[in-house]
Coordinates of C-alpha atoms in Angstrom, one line a residue:
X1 CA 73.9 91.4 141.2
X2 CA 72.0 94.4 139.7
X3 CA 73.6 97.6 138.7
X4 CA 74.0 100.0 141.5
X5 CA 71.6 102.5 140.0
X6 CA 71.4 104.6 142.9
X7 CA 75.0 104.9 143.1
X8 CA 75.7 106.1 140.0
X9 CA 73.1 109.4 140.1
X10 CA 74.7 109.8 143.2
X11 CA 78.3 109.9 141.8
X12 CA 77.1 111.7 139.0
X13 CA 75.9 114.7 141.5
X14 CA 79.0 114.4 143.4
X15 CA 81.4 115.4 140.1
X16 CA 78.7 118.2 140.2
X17 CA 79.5 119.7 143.1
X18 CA 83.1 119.0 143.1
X19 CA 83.4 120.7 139.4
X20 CA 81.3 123.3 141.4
X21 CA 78.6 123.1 138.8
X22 CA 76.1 121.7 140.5
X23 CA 73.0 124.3 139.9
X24 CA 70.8 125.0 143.1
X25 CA 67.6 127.0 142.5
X26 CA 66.5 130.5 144.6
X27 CA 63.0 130.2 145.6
X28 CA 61.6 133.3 144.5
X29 CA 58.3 135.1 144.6
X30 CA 57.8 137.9 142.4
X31 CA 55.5 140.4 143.8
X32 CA 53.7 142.5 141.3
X33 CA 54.5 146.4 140.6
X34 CA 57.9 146.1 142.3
X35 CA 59.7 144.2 139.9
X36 CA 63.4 143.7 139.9
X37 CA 62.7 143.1 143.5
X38 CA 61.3 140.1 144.7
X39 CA 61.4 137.8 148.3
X40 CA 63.5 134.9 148.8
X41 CA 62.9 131.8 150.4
X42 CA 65.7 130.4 152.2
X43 CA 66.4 126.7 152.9
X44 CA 65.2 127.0 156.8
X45 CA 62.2 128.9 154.9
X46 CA 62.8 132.5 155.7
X47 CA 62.2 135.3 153.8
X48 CA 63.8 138.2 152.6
X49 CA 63.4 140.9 150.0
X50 CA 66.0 140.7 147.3
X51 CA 67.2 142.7 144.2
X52 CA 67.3 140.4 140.9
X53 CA 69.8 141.2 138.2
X54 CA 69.9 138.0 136.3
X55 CA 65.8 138.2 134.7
X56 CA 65.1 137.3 131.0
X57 CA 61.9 139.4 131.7
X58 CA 64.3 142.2 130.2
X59 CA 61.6 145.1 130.0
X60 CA 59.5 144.1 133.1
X61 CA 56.4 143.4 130.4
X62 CA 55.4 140.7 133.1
X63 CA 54.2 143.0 135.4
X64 CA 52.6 145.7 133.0
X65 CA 49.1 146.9 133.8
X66 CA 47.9 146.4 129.7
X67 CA 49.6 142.5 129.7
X68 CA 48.1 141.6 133.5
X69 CA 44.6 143.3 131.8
X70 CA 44.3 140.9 128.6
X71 CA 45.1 137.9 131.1
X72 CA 42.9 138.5 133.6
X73 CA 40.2 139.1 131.0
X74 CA 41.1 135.9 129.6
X75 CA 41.0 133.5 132.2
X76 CA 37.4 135.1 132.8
X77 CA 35.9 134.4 129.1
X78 CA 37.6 131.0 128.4
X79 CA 39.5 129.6 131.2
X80 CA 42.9 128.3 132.2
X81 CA 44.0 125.4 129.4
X82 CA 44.1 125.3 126.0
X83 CA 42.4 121.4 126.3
X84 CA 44.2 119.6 123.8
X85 CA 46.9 119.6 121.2
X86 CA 46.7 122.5 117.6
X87 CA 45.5 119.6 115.9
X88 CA 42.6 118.6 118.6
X89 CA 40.7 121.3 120.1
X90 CA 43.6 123.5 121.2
X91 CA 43.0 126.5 118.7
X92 CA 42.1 128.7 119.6
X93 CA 41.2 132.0 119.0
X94 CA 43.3 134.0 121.0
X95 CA 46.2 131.0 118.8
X96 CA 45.4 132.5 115.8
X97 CA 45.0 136.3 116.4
X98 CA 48.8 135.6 118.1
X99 CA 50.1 134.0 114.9
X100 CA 49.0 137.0 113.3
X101 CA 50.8 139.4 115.6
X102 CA 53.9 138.1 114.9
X103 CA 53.9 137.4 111.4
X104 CA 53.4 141.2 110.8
X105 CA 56.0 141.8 113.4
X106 CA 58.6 140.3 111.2
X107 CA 56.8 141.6 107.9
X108 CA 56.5 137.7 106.9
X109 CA 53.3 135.7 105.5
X110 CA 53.2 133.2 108.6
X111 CA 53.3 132.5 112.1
X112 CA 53.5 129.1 114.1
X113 CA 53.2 129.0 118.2
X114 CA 55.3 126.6 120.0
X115 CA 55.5 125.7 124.0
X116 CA 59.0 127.8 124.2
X117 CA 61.8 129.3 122.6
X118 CA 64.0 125.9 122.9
X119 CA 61.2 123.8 121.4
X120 CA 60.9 126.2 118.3
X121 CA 64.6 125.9 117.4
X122 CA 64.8 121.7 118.3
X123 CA 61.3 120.7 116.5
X124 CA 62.1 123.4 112.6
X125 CA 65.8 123.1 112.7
X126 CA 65.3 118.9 113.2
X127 CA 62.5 119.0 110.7
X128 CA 64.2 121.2 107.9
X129 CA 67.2 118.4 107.7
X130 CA 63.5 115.8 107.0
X131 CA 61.7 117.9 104.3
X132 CA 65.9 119.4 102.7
X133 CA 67.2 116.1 101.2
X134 CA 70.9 116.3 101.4
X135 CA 70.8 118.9 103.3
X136 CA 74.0 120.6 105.3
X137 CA 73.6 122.7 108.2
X138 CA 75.9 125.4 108.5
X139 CA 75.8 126.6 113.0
X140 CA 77.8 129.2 114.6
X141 CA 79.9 127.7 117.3
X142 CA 78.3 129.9 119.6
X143 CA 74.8 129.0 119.0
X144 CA 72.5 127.9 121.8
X145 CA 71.9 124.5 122.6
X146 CA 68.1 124.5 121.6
X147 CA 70.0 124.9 117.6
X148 CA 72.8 122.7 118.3
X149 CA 70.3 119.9 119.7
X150 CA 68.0 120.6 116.9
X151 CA 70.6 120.0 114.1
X152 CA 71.7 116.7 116.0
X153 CA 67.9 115.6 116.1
X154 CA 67.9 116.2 112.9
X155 CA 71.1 113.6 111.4
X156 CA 71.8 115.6 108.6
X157 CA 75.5 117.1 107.9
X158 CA 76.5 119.9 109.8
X159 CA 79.3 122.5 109.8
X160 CA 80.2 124.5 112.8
X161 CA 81.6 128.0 111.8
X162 CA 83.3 130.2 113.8
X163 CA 81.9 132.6 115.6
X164 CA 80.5 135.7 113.3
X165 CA 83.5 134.7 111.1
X166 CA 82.6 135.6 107.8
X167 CA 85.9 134.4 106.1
X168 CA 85.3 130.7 107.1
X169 CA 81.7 130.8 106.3
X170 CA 82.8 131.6 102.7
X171 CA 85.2 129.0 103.1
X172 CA 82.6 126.3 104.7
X173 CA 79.7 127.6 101.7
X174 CA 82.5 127.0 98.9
X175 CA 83.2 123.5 99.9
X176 CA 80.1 122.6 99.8
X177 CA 78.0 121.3 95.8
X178 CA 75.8 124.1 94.9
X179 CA 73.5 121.8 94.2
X180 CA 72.7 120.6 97.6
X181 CA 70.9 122.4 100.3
X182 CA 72.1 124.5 103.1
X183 CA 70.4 125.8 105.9
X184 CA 72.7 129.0 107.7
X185 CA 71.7 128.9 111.5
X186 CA 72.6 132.0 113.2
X187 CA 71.4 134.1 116.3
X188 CA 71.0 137.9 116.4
X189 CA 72.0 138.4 119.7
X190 CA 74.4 135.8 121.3
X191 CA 73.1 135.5 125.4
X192 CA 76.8 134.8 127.0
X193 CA 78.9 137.4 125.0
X194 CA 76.4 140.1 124.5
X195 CA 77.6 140.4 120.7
X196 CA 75.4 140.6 117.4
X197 CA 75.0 138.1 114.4
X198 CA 76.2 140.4 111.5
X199 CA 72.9 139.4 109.2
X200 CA 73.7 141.6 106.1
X201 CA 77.0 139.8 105.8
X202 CA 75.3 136.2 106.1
X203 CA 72.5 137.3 104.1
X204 CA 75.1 138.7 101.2
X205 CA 77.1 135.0 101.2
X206 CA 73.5 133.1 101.5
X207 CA 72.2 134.8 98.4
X208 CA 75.6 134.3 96.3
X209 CA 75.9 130.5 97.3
X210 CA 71.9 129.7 97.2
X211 CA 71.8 129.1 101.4
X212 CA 68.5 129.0 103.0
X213 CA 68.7 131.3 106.2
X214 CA 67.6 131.1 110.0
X215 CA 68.2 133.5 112.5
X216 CA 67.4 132.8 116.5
X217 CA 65.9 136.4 117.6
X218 CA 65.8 135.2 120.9
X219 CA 67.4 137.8 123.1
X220 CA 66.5 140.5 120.4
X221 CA 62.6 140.5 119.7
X222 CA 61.1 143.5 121.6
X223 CA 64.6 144.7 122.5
X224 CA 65.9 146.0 118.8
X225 CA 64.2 147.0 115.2
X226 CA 61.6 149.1 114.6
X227 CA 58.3 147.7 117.3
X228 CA 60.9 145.2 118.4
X229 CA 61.4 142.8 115.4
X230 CA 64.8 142.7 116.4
X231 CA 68.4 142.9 115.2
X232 CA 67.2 141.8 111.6
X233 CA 64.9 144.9 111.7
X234 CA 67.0 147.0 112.6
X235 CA 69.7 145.9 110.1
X236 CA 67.3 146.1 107.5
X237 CA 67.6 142.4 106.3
X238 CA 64.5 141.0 107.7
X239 CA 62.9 140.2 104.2
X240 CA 66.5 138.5 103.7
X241 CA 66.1 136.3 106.2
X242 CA 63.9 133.0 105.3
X243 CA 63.2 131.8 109.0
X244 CA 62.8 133.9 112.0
X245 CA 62.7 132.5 115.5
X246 CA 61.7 133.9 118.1
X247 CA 60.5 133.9 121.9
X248 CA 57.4 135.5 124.1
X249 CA 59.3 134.8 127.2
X250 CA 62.2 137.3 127.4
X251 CA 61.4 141.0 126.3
X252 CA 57.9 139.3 126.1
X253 CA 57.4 138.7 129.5
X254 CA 55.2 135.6 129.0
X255 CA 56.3 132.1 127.4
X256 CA 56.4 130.2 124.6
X257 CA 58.1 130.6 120.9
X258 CA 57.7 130.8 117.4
X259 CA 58.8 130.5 113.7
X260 CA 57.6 133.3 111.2
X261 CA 58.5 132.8 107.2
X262 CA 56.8 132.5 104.0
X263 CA 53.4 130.3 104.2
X264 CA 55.0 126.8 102.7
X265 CA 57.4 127.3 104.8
X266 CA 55.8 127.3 108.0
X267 CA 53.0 124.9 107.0
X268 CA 55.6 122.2 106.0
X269 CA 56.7 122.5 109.9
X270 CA 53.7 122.7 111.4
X271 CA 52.5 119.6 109.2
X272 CA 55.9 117.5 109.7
X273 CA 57.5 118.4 113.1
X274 CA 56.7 116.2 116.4
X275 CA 57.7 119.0 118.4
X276 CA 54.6 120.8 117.6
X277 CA 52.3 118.1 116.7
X278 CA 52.6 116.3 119.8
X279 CA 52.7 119.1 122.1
X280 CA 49.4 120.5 124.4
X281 CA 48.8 123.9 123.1
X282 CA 49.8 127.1 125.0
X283 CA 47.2 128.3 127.3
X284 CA 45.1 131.2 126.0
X285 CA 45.5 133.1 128.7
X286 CA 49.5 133.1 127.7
X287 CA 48.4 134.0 124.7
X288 CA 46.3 136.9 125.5
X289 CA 49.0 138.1 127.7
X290 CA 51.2 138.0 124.5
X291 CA 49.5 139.6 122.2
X292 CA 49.0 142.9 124.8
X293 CA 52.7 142.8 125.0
X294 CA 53.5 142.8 121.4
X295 CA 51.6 145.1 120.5
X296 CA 52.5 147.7 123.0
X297 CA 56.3 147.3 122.4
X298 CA 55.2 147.5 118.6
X299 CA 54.2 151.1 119.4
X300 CA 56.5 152.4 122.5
X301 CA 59.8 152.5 122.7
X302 CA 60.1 154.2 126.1
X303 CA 61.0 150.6 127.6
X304 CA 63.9 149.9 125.0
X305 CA 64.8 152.8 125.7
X306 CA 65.3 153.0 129.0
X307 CA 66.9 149.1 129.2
X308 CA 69.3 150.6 126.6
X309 CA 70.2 153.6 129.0
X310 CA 70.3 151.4 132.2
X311 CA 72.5 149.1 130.2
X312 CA 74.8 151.8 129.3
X313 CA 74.9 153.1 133.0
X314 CA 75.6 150.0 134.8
X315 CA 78.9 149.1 132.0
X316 CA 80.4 152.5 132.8
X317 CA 79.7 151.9 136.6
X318 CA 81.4 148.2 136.2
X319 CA 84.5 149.6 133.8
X320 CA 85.4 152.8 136.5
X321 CA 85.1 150.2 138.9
X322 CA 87.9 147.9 136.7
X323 CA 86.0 145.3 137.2
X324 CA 86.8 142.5 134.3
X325 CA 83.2 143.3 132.1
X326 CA 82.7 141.7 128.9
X327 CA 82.0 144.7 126.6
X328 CA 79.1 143.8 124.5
X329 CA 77.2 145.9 122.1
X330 CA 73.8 144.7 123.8
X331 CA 72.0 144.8 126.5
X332 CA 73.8 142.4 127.8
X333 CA 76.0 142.7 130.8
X334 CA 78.8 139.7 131.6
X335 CA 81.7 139.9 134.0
X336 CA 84.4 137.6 133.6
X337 CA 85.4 135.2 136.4
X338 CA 86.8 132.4 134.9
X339 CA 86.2 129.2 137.3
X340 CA 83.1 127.2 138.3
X341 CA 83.8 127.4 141.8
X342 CA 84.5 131.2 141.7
X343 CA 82.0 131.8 140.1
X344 CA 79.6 130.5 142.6
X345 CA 81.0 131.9 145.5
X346 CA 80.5 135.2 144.1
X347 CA 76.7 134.4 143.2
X348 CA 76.0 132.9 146.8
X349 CA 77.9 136.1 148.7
X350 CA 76.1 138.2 146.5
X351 CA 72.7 136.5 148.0
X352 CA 73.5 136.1 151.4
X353 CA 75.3 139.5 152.0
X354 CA 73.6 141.9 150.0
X355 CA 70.5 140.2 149.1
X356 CA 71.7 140.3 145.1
X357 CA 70.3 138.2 143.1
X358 CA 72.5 136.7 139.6
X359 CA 72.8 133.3 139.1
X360 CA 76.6 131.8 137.4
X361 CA 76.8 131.1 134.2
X362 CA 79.1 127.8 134.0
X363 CA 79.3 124.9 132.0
X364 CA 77.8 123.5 129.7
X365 CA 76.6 127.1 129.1
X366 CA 79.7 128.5 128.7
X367 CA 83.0 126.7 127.9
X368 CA 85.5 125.7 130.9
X369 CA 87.4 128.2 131.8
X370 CA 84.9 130.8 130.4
X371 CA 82.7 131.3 133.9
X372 CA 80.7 133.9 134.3
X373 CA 77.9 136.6 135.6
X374 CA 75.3 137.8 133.6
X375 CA 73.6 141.0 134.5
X376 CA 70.4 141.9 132.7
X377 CA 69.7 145.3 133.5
X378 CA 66.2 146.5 132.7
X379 CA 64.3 149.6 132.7
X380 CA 63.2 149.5 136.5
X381 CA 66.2 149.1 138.2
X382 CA 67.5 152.7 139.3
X383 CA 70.9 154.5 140.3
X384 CA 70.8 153.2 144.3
X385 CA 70.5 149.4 143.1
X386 CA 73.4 149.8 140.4
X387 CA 75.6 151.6 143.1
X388 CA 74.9 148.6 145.6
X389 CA 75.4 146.1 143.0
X390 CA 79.0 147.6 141.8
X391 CA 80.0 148.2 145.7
X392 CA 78.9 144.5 146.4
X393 CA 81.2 143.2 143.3
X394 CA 83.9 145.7 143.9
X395 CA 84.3 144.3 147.5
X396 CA 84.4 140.8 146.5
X397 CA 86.8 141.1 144.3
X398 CA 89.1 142.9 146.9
X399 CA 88.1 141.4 149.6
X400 CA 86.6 137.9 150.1
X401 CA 85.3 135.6 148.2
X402 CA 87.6 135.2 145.1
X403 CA 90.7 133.3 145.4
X404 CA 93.5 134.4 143.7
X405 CA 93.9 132.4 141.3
X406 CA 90.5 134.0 140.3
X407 CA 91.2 137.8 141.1
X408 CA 93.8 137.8 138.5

């Protein structure tokens, strides 16, 4: 008899849905110049207009006139694909002038391109334990997946310090022969908690116990620093910092990610990682549209500064509302509700009720017991759709769709 192979992805969905983790997707159509609304698709295929709170497209740079512009204009002079791989045929200009957007973003010699912010981190973090004989990889425990997949690729020695704690990362540095390598993999702004890497600390223990550093920018590039370079910008410790990582497809508003560090550096990856020599370039036309956005958050702050503001607003709403809000430093908005199923009903109330969109945050993204919302409250969504949000919340809580054991 063969194994029952259909059986066991169908048990394995099952333990899904009864850990109520199982992740369904909201058909979506953005429409352009009204961002954060959008229509929604429902499962008998009607549609209906809908706010979104949970979009990594945190300044709305998808739908600006200047970005929209250089891809239109794009498409036009070269087409849709990039037709190959970097290596064959797939640089192309619009590559290169990119790379060099970014590199002087981050004040650093070099710039390489990648298909997303996840591949960035996998394909340099697996190929610096390759080219770092001996080397031990030092990870936040709170570091995203892309880094903690990208160390494992990688089979060298790793240490998991605790979160931003400064104490045991003397401790872990210590332990380890100063004569072998050691790579310090970091983020500037952790996505679940909202709180900052503290990068003049790392960069002070790095420097006294010879550690190579690497910072995941992530959730900070266009958001923080002067032009947006993010929290190591604005910290001052950028030239500090020997890898930056970073993606076009948050603040952005496109997709893809990079590395930026000295020249060796980044030729050594872009010579040795499968990741990026094995992947079909980015389209120019993604490219185009990056490069508009860069360079206008490089000279305006008027979004940042009104995410910040908005950010600001909708906290105070959520605390006089005593509603059980993470308190992060960031942009980043998260109410507690501590279990998957929770969690869910919330989100799927929230969507059907009030035509709210926010998807949970469960595991493996967060740990058990951890559940969560994640509001990302940009520059475009005003007082009425705050007020509407918070009333929505305030009456589930109250009201209907937590259980007890969750209001608590």
């Amino acid at each position: 008899m063969s194994f029952p192979y259909l059986s066991r992805f169908q048990e394995s969905l099952s333990e899904l849905k009864r850990e109520g983790r199982y992740r369904v997707f909201a058909d979506l159509l953005r429409k352009r110049g009204s961002f954060p609304t959008a229509d929604f698709f429902t499962s008998d295929g009607q549609k209906k207009a809908i706010t979104i709170w949970c979009s990594n497209d945190y300044l709305g740079m998808g739908q600006h006139p200047k970005v929209l512009a250089a891809m239109h204009q794009a498409l036009d002079e070269v087409g849709a694909g990039a037709g190959g791989t970097r290596n064959i045929s797939g640089t192309t200009h619009y590559h290169v002038q990119l790379e060099q957007e970014l590199a002087d973003l981050h004040g650093k010699e070099a710039a390489l391109l990648f298909t997303s912010g996840y591949v960035s981190n996998d394909a340099t973090l697996a190929t610096l334990s390759k080219l770092l004989p001996g080397v031990v990889l030092i990870s936040d425990a709170l570091n995203h997946n892309s880094m903690i997949e990208g160390i494992r690729h990688g089979g060298a020695e790793k240490k998991i310090l605790r979160h931003n704690d400064m104490d045991h990362l003397e401790e872990i540095l210590k332990s380890i022969d100063p004569s072998r390598p050691k790579v310090i993999a970091f983020e500037g702004v952790y996505s679940m908690d909202g709180d900052f890497g503290p990068t003049e600390a790392i960069c002070d223990l790095a420097e006294k116990y010879g550690a190579f550093t690497y910072i995941d920018e992530v959730h900070a590039v266009g958001m923080y620093g002067p032009r947006g370079s993010g929290v190591a910008g604005r910290d001052g410790t950028m030239d500090r910092i020997d890898i930056v990582e970073g993606t076009l497809a948050k603040a952005y508003g496109i997709m893809g990610g990079y590395i930026t560090a000295k020249a060796e550096v980044v030729d050594a990856i872009r010579s040795y990682a499968p990741g990026f020599i094995f992947s079909t370039s980015m389209s120019p036309v993604l490219c185009a549209g990056a490069i508009a956005s860069i360079q206008h958050l490089k000279e305006s702050n008027a979004e940042r500064e009104a995410q910040q503001a908005n950010a600001g607003r909708l906290k105070a709403k959520l605390k006089a509302a005593g509603l059980p809000l993470i308190d992060s430093p960031s942009h980043i908005v998260p109410v507690m509700v501590g279990d998957a199923v929770c969690c869910k009903a919330v989100s799927d109330a929230l969507m059907n009720d009030h035509s709210i969109y926010v998807q949970p945050i469960n595991y493996p993204t967060v740990p058990r017991g951890s559940e969560r919302l994640r509001f990302t409250p940009g520059p475009l969504h005003t007082p009425q759709m705050m007020d509407e949000l918070v009333g929505a919340l305030s009456d589930l809580w109250k009201y209907h769709a937590l259980p007890r054991r969750c209001a608590a």
